[in-house]
PDB file of C-alpha atoms in Angstrom:
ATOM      1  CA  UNK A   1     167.088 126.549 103.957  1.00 97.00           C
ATOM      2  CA  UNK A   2     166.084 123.998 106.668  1.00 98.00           C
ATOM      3  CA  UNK A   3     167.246 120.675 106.099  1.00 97.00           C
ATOM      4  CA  UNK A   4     167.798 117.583 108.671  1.00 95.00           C
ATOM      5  CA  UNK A   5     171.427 115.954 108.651  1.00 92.00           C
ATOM      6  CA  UNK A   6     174.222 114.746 111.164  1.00 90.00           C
ATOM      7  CA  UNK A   7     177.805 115.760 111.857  1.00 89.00           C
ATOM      8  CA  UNK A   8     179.258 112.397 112.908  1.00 86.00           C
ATOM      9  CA  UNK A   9     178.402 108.442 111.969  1.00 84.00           C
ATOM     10  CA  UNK A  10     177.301 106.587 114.299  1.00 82.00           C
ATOM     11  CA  UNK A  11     174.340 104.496 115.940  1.00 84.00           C
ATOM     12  CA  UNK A  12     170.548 106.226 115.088  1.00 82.00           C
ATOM     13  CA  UNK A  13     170.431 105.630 118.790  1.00 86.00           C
ATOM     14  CA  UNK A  14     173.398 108.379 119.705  1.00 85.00           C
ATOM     15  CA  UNK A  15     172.821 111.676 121.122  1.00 84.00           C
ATOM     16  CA  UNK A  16     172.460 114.361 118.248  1.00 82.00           C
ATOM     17  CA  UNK A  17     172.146 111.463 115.639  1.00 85.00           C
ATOM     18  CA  UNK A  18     170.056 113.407 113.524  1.00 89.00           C
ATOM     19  CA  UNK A  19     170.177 117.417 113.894  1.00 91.00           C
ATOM     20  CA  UNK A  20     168.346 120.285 111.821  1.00 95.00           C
ATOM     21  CA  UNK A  21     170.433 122.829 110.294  1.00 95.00           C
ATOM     22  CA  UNK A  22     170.810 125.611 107.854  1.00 97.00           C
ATOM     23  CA  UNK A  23     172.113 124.313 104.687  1.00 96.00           C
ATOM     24  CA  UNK A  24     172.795 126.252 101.281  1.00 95.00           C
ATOM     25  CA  UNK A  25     170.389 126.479  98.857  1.00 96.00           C
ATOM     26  CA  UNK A  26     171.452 123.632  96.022  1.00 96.00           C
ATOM     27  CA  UNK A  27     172.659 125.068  92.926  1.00 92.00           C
ATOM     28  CA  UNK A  28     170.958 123.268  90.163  1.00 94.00           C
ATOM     29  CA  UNK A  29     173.512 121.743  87.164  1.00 97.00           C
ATOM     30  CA  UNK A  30     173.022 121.447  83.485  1.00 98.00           C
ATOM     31  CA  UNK A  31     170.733 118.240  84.329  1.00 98.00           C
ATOM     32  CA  UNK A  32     169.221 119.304  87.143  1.00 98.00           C
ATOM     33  CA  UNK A  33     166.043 119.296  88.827  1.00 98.00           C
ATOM     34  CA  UNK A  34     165.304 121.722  91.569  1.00 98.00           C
ATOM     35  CA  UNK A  35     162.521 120.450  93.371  1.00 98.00           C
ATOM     36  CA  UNK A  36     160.807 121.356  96.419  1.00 99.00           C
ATOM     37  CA  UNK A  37     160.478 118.265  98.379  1.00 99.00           C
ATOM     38  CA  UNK A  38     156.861 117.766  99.637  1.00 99.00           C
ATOM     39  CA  UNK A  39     157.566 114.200 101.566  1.00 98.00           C
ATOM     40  CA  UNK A  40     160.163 111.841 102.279  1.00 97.00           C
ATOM     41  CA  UNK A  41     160.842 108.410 103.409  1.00 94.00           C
ATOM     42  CA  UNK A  42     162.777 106.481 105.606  1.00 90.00           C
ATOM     43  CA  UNK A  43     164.762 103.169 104.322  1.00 84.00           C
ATOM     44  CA  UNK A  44     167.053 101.109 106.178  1.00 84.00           C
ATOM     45  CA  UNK A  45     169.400 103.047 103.155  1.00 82.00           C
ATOM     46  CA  UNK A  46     169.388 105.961 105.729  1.00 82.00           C
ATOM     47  CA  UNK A  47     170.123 104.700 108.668  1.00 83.00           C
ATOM     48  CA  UNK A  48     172.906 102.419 106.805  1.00 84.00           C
ATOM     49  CA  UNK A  49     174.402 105.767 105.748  1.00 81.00           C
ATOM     50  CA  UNK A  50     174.279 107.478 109.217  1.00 80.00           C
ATOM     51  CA  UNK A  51     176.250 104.735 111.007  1.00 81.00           C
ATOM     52  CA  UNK A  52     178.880 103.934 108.094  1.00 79.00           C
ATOM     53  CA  UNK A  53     179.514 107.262 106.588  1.00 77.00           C
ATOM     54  CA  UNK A  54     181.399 109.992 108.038  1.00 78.00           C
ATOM     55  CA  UNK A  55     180.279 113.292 106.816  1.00 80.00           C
ATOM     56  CA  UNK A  56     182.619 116.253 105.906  1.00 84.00           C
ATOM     57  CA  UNK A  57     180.888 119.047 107.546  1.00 87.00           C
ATOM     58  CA  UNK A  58     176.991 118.099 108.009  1.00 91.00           C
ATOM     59  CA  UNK A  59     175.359 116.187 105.611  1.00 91.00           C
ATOM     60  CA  UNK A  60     171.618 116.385 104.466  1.00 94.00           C
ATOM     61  CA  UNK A  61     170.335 112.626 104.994  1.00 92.00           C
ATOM     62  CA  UNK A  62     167.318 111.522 102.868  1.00 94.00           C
ATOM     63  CA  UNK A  63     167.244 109.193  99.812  1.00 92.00           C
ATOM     64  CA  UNK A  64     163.523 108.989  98.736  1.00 96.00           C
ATOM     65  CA  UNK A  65     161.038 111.952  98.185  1.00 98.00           C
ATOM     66  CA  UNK A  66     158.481 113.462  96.284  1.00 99.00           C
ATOM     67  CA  UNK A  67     158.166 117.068  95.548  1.00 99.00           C
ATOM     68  CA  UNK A  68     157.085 119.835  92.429  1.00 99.00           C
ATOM     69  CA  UNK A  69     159.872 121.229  90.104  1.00 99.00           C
ATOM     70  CA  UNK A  70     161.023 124.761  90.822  1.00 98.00           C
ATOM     71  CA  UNK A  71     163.584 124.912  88.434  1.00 98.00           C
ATOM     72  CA  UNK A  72     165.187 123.411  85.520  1.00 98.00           C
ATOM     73  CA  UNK A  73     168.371 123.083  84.013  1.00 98.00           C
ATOM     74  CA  UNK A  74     169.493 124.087  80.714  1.00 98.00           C
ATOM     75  CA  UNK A  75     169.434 120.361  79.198  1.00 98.00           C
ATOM     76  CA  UNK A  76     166.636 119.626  80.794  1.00 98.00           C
ATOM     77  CA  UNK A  77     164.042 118.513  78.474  1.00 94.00           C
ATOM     78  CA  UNK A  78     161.376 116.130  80.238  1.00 95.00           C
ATOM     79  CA  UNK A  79     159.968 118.014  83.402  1.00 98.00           C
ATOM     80  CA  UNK A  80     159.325 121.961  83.121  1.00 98.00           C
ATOM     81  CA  UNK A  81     158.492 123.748  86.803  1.00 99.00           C
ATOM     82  CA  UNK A  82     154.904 122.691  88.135  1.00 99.00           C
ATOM     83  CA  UNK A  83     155.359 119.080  87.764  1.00 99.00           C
ATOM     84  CA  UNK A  84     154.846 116.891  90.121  1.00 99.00           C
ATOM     85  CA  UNK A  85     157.434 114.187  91.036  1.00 99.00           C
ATOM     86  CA  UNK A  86     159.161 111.409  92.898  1.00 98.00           C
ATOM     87  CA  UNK A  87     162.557 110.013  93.012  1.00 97.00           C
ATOM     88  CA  UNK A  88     165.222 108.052  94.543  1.00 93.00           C
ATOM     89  CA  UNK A  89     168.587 110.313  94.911  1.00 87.00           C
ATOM     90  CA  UNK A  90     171.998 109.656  95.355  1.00 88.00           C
ATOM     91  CA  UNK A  91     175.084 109.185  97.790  1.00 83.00           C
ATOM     92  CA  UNK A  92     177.177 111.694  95.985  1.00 88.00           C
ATOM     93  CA  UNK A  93     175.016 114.316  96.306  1.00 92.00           C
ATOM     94  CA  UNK A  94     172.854 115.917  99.575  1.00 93.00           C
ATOM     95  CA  UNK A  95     169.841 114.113 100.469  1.00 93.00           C
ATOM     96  CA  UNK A  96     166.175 115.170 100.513  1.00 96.00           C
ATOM     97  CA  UNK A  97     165.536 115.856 103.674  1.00 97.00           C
ATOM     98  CA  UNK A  98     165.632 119.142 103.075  1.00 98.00           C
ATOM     99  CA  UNK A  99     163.209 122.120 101.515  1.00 98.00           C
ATOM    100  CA  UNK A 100     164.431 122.041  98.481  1.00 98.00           C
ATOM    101  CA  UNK A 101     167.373 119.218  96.615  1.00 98.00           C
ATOM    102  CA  UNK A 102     168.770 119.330  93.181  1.00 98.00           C
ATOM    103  CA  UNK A 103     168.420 116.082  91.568  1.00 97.00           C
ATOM    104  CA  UNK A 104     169.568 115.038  87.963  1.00 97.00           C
ATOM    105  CA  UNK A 105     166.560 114.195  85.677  1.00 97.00           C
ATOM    106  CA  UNK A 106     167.615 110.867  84.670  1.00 95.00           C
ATOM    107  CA  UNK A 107     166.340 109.800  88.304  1.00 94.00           C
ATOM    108  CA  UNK A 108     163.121 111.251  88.326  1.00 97.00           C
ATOM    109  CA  UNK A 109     159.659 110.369  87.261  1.00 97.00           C
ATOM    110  CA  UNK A 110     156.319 111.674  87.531  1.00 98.00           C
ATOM    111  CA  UNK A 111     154.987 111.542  90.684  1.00 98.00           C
ATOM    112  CA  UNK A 112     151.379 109.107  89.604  1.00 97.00           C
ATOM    113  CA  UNK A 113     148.185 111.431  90.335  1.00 97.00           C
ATOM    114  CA  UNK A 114     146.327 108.750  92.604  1.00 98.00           C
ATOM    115  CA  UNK A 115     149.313 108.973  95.160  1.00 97.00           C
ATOM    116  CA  UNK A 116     149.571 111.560  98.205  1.00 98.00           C
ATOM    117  CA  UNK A 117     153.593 113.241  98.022  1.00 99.00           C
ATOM    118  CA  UNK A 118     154.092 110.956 101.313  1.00 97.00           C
ATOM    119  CA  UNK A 119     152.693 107.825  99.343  1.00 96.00           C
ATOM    120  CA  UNK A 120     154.550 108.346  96.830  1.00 97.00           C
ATOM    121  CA  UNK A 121     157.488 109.022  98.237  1.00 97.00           C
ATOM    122  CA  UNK A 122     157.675 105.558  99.710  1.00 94.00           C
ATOM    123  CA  UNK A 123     157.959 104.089  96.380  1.00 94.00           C
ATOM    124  CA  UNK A 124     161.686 104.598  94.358  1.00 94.00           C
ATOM    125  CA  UNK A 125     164.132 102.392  96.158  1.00 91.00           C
ATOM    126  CA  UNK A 126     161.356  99.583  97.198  1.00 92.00           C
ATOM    127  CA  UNK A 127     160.254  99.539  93.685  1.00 94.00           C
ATOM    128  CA  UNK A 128     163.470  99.778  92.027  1.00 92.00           C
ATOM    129  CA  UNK A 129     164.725  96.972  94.249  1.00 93.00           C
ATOM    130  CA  UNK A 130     161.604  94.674  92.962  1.00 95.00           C
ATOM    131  CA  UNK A 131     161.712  95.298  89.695  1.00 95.00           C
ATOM    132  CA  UNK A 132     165.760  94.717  89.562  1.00 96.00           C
ATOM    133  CA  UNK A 133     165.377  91.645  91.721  1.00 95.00           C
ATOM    134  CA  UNK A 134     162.734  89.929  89.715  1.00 94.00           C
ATOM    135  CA  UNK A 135     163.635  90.215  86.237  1.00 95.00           C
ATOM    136  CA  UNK A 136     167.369  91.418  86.253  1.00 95.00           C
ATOM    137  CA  UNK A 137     168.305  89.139  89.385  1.00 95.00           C
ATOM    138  CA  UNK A 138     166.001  86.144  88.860  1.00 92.00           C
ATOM    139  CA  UNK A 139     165.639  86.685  85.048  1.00 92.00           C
ATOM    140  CA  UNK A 140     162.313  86.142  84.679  1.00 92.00           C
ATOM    141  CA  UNK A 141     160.344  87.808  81.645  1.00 91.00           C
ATOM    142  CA  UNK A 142     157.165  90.296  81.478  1.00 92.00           C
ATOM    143  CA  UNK A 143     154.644  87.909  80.756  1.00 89.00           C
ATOM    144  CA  UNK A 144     156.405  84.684  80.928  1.00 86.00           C
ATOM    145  CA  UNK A 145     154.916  83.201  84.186  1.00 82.00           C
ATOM    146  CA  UNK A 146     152.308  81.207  83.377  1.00 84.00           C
ATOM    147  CA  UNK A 147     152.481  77.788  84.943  1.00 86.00           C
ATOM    148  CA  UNK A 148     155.187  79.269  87.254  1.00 91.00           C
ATOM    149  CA  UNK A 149     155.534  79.952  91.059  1.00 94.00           C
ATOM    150  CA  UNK A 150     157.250  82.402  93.371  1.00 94.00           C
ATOM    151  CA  UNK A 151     157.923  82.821  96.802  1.00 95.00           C
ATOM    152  CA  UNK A 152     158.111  85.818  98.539  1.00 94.00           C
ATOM    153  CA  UNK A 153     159.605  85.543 101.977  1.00 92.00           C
ATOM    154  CA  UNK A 154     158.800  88.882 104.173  1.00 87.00           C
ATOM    155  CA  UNK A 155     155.778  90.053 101.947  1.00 87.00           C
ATOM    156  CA  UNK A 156     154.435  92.516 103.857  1.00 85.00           C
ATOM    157  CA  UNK A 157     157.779  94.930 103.888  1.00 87.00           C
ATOM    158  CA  UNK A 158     158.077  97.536 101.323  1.00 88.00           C
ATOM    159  CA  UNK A 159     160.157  95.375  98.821  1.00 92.00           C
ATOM    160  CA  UNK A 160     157.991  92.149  99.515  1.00 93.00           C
ATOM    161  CA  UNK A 161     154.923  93.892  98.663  1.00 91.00           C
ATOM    162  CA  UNK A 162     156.111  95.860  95.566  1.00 94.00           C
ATOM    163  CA  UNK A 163     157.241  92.092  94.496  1.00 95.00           C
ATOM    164  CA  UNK A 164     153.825  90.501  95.178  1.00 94.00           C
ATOM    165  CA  UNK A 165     152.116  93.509  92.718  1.00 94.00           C
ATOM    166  CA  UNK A 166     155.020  93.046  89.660  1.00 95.00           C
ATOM    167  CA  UNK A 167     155.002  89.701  89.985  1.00 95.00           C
ATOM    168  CA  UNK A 168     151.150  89.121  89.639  1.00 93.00           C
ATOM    169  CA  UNK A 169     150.381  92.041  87.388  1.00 93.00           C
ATOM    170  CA  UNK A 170     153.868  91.821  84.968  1.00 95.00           C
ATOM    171  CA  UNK A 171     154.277  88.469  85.026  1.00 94.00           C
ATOM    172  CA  UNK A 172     151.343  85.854  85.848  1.00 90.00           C
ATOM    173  CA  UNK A 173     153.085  83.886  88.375  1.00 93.00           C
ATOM    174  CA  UNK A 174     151.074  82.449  91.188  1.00 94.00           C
ATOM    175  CA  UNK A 175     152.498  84.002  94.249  1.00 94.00           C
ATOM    176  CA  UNK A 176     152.967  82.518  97.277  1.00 94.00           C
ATOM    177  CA  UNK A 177     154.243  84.887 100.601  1.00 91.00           C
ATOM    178  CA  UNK A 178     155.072  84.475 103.666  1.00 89.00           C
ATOM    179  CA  UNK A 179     154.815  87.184 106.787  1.00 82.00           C
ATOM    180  CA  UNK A 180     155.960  86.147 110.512  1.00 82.00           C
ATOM    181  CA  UNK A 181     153.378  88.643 112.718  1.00 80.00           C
ATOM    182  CA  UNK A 182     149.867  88.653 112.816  1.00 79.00           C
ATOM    183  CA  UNK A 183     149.223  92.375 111.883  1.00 75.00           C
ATOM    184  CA  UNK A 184     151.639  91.749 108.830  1.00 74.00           C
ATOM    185  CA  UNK A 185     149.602  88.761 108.058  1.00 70.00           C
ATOM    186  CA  UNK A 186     146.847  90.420 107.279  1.00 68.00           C
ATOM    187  CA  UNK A 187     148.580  93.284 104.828  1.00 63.00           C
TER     188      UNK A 187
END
């Protein structure tokens, strides 16, 4: 299968930073999810993992995607092929840029109807990231913000405006952000 990847860390910047290869097809486990990945995103995750981490061989980059179950495992009991997905992978395993990525279950949710694969694809790591930082980080309850204020420096990046959406809809804080260009002003 195609897949994206790169042979040595270093600088996005570098010659042959990011090369497309032939990979081996992923062979699902017990848990698994094979999924053909229908979009992808870039997070500052990837290129964190391109400069730092030396790969044995080439390695698939790609943390965030969106795609429809091919396949399932044998314990796998909440997605059956067809369904529609998204999830945020992991560093053990070979990322999703890629056609198709086993990923365990226990990652993986169901990918909401009103979102494009691209959209939604956007959405694990900047959401998970928001929802850890506001109530496991900060400590703050679902629906114990009235009366209460937060500020959310850098709104308009993906975190910053997952943040603005929990915080409002989960919690009725009054939010208060802050963005440093014009066109990120008005997002």
């Amino acid at each position: 299968m195609k897949a994206l990847g790169y042979s040595e860390r270093g600088p996005v910047s570098a010659p042959n930073s990011v090369v497309e290869f032939d990979a081996d097809m992923p062979a699902p486990g017990a848990r698994d999810l094979l999924i053909e990945v229908r979009g992808v995103s870039v997070n500052p995750v990837d290129v964190k993992v391109r400069a730092n981490r030396p790969p044995e061989g080439t390695r698939i980059l790609g943390f965030d995607a969106a795609g429809v179950v091919k396949e399932v495992g044998a314990d796998v009991t909440t997605f059956k092929p067809g369904d529609e997905v998204f999830y945020a992978g992991e560093f053990t395993r070979p990322g999703s840029n890629a056609e198709l990525q086993a990923v365990d279950e226990r990652l993986v949710g169901r990918k909401p109807s009103s979102l494009s694969f691209s959209e939604a694809a956007g959405m694990p790591l900047t959401s998970i990231t928001a929802w850890e930082m506001l109530f496991d980080s900060f400590g703050i309850k679902e629906g114990d913000g009235d009366g209460e204020a937060i500020l959310i420096i850098g709104a308009a990046g993906g975190v910053g405006s997952i943040l603005i959406h929990l915080a409002k809809k989960l919690t009725g804080m009054t939010v208060v952000s802050s963005a440093s260009r014009d066109e990120t002003v008005a997002w």
